[in-house]
XYZ file of C-alpha atoms in Angstrom:
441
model
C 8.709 6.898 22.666
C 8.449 3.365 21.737
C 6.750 1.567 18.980
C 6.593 -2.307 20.470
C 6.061 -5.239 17.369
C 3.416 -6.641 18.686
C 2.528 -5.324 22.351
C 1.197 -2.358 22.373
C 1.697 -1.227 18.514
C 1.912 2.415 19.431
C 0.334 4.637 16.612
C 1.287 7.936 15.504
C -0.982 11.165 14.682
C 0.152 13.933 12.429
C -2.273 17.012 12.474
C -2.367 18.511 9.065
C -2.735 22.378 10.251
C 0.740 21.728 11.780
C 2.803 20.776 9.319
C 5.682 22.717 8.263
C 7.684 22.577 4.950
C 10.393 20.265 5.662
C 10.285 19.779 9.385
C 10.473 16.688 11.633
C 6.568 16.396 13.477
C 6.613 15.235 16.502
C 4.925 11.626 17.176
C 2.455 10.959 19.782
C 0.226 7.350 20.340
C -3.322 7.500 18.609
C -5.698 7.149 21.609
C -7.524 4.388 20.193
C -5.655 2.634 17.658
C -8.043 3.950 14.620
C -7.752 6.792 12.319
C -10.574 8.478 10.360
C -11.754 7.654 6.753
C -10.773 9.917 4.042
C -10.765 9.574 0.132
C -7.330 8.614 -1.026
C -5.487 6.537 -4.091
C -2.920 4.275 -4.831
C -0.158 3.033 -7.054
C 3.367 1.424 -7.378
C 6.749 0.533 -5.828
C 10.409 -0.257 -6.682
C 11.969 -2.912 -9.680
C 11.126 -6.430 -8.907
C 8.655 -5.465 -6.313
C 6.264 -2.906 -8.108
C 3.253 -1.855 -6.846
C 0.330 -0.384 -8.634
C -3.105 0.882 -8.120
C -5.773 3.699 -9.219
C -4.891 7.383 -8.783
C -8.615 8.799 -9.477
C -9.510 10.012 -5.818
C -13.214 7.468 -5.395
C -15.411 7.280 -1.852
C -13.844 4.426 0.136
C -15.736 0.481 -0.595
C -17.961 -0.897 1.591
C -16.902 -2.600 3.733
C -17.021 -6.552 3.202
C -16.555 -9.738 5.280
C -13.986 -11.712 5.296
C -14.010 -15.189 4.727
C -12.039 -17.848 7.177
C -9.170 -17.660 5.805
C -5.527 -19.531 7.064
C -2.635 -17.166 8.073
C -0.296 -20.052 9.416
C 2.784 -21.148 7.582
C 1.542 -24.893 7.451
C -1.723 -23.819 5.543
C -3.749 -24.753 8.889
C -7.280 -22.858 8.903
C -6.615 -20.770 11.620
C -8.839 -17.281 12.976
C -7.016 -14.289 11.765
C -7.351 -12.791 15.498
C -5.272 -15.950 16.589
C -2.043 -14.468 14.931
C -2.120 -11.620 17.208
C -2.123 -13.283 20.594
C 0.598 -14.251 23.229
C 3.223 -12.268 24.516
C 5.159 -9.228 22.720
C 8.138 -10.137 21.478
C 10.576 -7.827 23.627
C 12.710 -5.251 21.298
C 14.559 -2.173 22.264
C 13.480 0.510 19.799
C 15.355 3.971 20.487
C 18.754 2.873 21.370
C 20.359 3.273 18.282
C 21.291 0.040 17.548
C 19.142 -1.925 14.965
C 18.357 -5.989 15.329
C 16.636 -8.121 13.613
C 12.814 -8.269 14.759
C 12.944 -4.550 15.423
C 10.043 -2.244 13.615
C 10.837 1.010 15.221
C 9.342 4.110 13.164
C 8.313 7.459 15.000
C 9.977 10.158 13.884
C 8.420 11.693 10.384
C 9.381 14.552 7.865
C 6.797 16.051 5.931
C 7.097 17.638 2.771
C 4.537 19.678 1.100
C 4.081 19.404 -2.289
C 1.451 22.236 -3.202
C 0.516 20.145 -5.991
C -1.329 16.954 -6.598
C 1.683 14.665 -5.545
C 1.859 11.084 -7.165
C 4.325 8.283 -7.049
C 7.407 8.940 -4.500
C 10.717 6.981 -4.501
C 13.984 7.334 -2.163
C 17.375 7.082 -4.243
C 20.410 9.075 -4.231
C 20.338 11.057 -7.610
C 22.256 14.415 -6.462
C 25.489 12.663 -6.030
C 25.615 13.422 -2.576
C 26.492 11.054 -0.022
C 22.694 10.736 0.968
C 19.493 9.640 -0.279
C 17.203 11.945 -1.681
C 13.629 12.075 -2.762
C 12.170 12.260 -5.763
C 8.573 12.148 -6.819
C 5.537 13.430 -9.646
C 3.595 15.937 -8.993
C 0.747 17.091 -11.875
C 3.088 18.171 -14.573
C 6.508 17.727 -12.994
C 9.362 15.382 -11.795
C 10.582 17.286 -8.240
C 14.070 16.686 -6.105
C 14.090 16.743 -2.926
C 17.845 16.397 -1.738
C 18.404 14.989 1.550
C 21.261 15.890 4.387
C 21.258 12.025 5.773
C 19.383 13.053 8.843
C 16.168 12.704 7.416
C 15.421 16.170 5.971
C 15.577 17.387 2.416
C 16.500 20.402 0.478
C 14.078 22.691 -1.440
C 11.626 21.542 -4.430
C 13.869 21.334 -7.475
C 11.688 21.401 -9.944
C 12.850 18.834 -13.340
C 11.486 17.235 -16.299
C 8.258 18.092 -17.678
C 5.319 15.402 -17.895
C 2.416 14.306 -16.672
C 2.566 11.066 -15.644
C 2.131 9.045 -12.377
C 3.922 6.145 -11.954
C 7.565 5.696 -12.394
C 10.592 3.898 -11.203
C 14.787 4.427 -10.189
C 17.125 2.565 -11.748
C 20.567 2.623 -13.469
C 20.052 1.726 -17.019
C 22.825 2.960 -18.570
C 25.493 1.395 -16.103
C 27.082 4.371 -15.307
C 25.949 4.085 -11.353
C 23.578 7.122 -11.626
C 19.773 6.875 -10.850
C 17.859 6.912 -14.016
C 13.960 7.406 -14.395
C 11.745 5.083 -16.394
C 8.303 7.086 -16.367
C 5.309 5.931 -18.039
C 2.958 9.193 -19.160
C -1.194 9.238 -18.609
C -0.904 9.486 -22.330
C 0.901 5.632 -22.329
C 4.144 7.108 -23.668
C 6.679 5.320 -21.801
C 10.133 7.126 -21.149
C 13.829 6.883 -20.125
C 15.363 9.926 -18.433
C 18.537 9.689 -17.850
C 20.344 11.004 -14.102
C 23.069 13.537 -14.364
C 24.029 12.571 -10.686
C 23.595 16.262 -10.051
C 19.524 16.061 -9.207
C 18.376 16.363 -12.825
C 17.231 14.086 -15.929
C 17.471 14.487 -19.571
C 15.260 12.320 -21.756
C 17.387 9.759 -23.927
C 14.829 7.362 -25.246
C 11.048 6.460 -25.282
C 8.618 3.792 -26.015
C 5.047 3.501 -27.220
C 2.361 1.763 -24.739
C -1.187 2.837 -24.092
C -3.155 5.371 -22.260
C -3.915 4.809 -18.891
C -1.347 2.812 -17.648
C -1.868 1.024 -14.312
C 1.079 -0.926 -13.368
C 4.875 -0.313 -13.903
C 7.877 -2.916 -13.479
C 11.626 -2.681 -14.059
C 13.803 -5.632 -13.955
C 15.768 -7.775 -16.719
C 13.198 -9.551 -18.380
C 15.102 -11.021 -21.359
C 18.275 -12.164 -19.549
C 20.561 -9.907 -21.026
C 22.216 -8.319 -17.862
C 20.201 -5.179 -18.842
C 17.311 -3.384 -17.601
C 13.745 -3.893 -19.051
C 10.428 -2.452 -18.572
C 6.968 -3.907 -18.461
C 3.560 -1.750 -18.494
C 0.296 -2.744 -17.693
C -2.918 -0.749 -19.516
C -6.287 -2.094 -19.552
C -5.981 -5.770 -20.772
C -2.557 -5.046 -22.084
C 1.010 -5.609 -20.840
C 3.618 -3.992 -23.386
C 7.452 -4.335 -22.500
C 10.251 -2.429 -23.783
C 13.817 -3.747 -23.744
C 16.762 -2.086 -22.632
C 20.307 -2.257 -24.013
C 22.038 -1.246 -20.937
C 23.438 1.752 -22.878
C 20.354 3.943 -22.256
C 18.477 2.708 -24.938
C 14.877 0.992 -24.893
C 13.812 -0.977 -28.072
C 9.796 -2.551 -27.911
C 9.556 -5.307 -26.877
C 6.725 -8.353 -27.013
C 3.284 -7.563 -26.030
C 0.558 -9.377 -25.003
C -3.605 -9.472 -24.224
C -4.363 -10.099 -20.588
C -7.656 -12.227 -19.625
C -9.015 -9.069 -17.281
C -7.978 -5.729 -16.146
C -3.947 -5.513 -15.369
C -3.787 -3.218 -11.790
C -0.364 -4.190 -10.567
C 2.754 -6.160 -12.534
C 5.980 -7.606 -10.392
C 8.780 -9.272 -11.480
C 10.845 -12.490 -9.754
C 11.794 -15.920 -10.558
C 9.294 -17.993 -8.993
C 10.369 -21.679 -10.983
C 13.914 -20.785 -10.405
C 14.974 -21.204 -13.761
C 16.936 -18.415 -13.800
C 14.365 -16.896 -16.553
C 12.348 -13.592 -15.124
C 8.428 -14.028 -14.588
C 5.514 -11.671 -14.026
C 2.808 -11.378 -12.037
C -0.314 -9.510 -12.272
C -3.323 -8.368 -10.375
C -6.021 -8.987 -12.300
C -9.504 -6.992 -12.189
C -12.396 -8.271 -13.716
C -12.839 -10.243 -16.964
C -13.911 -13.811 -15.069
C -10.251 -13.792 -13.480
C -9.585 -12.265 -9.996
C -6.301 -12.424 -7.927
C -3.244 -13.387 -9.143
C -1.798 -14.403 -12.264
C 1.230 -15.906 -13.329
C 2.892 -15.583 -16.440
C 6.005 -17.520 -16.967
C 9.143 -15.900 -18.769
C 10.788 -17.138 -21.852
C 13.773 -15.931 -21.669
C 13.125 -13.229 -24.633
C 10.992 -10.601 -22.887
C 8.160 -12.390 -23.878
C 5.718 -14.535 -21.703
C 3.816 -17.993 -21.473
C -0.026 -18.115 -21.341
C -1.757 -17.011 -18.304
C -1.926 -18.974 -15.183
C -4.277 -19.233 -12.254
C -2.650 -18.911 -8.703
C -4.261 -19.460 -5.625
C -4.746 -15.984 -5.288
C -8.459 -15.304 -6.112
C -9.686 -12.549 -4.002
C -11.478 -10.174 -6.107
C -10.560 -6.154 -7.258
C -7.200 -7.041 -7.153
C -4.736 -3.648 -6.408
C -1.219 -3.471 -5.131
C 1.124 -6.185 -5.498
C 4.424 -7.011 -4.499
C 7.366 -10.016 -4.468
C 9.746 -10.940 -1.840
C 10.635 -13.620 0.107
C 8.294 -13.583 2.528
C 9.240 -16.502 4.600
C 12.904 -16.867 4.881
C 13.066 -20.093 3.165
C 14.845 -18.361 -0.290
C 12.219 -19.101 -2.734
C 10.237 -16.032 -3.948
C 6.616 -14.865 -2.885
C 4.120 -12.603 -3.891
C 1.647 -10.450 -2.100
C -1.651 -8.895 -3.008
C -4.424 -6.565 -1.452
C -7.838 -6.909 -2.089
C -9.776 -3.371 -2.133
C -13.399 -4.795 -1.143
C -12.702 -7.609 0.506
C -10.526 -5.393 3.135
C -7.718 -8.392 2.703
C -4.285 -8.949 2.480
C -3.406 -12.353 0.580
C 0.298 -13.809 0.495
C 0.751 -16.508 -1.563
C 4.362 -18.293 -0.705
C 6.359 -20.193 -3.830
C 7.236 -23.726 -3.585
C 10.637 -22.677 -5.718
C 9.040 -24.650 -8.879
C 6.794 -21.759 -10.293
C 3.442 -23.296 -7.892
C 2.442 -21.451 -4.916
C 0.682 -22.459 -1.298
C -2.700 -21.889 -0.184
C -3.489 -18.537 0.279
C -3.381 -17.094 3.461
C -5.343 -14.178 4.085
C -5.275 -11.109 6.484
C -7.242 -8.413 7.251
C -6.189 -4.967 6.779
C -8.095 -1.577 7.330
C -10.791 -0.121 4.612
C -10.111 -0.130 0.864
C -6.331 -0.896 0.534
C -5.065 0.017 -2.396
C -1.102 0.436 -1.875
C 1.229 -2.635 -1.055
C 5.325 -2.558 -0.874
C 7.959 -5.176 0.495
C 10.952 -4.708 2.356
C 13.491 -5.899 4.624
C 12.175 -3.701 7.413
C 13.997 -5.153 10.021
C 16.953 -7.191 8.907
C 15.653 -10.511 9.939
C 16.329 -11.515 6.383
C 12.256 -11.684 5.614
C 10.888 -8.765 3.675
C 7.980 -7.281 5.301
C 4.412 -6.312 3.679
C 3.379 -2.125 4.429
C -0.463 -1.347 3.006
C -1.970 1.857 2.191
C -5.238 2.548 2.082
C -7.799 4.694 0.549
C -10.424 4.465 3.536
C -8.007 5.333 6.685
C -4.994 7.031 7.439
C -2.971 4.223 7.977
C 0.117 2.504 7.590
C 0.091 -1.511 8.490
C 3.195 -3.922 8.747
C 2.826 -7.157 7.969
C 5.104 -9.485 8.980
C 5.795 -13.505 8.326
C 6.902 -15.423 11.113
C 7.099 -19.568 11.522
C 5.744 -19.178 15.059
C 2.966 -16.776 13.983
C 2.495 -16.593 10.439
C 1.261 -13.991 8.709
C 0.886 -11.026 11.478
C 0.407 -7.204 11.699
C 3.032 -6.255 13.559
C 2.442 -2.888 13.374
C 0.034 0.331 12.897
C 1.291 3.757 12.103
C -1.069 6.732 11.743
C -0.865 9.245 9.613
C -2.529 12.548 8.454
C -4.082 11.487 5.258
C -4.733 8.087 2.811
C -1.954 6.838 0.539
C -1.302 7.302 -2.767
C 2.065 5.963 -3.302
C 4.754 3.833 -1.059
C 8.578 3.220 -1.388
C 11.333 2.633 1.391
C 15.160 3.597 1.622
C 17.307 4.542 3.811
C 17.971 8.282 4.438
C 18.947 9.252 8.169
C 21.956 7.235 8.072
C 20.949 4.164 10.784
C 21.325 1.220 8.140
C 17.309 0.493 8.220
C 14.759 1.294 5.211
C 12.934 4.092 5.866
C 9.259 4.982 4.889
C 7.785 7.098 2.118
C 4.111 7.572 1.233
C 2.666 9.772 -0.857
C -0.617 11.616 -0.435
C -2.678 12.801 -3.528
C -5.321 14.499 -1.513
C -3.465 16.017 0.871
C -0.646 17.177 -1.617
C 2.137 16.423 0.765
C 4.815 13.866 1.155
C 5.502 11.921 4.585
C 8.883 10.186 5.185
C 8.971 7.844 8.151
C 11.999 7.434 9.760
C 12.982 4.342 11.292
C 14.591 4.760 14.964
C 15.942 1.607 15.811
């Protein structure tokens, strides 16, 4: 089978009373191109890109209307339906040899959790030479260890926490997968990878409860790893010391609820800035906060991005053009907004697309090594996967739908079966499983 980019885009359907631990489900098109609403939740994705959301299981929004809203590259008011027109773009999914333009996914491995399952991310922390995955269930960290076909080992149960949003990275420099985890309770810690499938904890840091959004990158210049943690109207960072260490770092009020935080270097200065999604408080959308230099951050500016109840967010370059982006998902408004950089810390109009009900979940990737990352949303009202994709000829597109069994909670990519293309992983809290999607170019 054949998923085509834009002709066609062939869904899948898992049946939940077929799964079985660990086993590849066969795919098959969704008859109608729609799945069924179901409660679900959301949060974050990897350093520089992080993506955030609630993870209380709520009734899906109602529905709202979008606005006219441009989805061209040259900011020209277009009809979102206008994006999707003309002919498919011809690709040869299945014959083993990836291209750029491709977005094949159909084969899937599902993994069941038995637990509430939380924030999911694909990362080789076994020392073997494939990926594995590794994700947070209620009270747990859990290993999956993966064969580089796309199927994993059995549960390997780790540290012990409750927390739900964390991220991989090597902090230490020893070119082992660490774990920066941020607790429900707001304490904020660094576990350290063995390279054998397990962490120890080596350090920790004080936030607050609740937290909402999670980012890694080097946010005072350093060369080292730093981490920055939205709660409430908060953002606290914690500085690393590339030894394993984390010392706090500045912290600052936001104007509004913080739901996601991402990292990149919008005025090209060379100095790390952050973004947030901002929920209430008179300020909707986007904001910008400008780095220093220090780990610390200017005063908060407004972006074009104003849509309200702000949730996942995520950088990239969108475009192609090298300048960073950012991306956001709107959970009433049904909408997807992109706002590209001008490479001197401004951004473009907005353009806006519409996605299916209450997205909550938003990550960026290469998907198809055309040198653009590409935009996948999760939602809490439909068990669905869209890709987004940015194109001079059509702008800001879906390209593609994939079904699934269940809503979102979580969303990461990597590559695991070997065929030099990211991967898929979401995370269902409701369901309690995990679904890897495996590309097949």
């Amino acid at each position: 089978m054949r998923l085509r980019r834009l002709g066609g885009l062939a869904a899948f359907l898992l049946a939940t009373a077929c799964f079985e631990e660990n086993k590849p489900v066969d795919t098959m098109p969704g008859m109608d191109g729609t799945a069924s609403d179901s409660d679900g939740t959301g949060t974050g994705t990897g350093p520089g890109a992080t993506v955030t959301g609630p993870v209380t299981d709520t009734d899906p929004p109602p529905t709202t209307t979008l606005p006219p809203t441009s989805t061209s590259l040259d900011d020209t008011a277009t009809s979102s339906e206008s994006t999707t027109t003309g002919e498919p773009i011809p690709i040869e999914c299945g014959d083993g040899i990836p291209a750029p333009g491709e977005l094949c996914f159909e084969d899937t491995t599902v993994l069941m959790a038995n637990d509430l399952a939380y924030s999911a991310r694909i990362g080789d922390v076994s020392g073997t030479p494939a990926a594995d995955v590794v994700y947070l269930i209620s009270d747990q960290v859990v290993v999956r260890v993966g064969d580089g076909s796309g199927n994993f080992g059995p549960a390997v149960f780790d540290a012990s926490l409750m927390a739900r949003r964390f991220e991989l990275a090597d902090f230490d420099d020893d070119d082992e997968l660490d774990m920066a985890v941020v607790e429900t309770s707001g304490l904020l810690q660094l576990l350290r990878g063995t390279g054998a499938g397990s962490f120890m904890s080596v350090d920790q840091a004080a936030t607050d409860s609740d937290p909402e959004a999670l980012a890694v990158d080097d946010l005072d210049g350093n060369g080292a790893l730093d981490v920055a943690v939205g709660s409430g109207t908060s953002v606290y960072t914690a500085l690393g010391d590339g030894a394993g260490s984390l010392a706090p770092g500045p912290s600052f009020s936001s104007i509004g609820a913080v739901m996601g935080a991402a990292v990149a270097d919008f005025d090209q200065n060379g100095t790390a800035d952050l973004v947030l999604s901002i929920d209430g408080g008179g300020w909707d959308g986007v904001a910008l906060r400008r780095g220093v230099g220090d780990g610390s951050f200017q005063e908060q500016e407004a972006t074009p991005g104003t849509m309200p109840d702000a949730r996942g967010l995520a950088t990239g370059d969108f475009d192609g053009d090298g300048v960073s982006d950012v991306a956001y998902v709107s959970e009433t408004m049904d909408a997807l907004g992109v706002l590209l950089g001008t490479g001197g810390g401004g951004f473009r109009s907005e353009l806006v697309a519409p996605t299916g009900s209450g997205p909550l979940v938003l990550h960026a990737d290469d998907l198809d090594g055309d040198g653009r990352s590409e935009l996948v949303v999760g939602h809490q009202g439909e068990a669905m996967l869209r890709i987004f994709t940015m194109s001079p000829e059509l702008g800001l597109t879906e390209g593609l739908k994939l079904s699934l069994a269940t809503t979102v909670t979580a969303l990461h990519s990597g590559e695991v079966n070997g065929d030099g293309v990211p991967d898929l992983v979401a995370t269902s809290t409701s369901a309690q499983i995990i679904t890897v999607v495996l590309s097949t170019p």
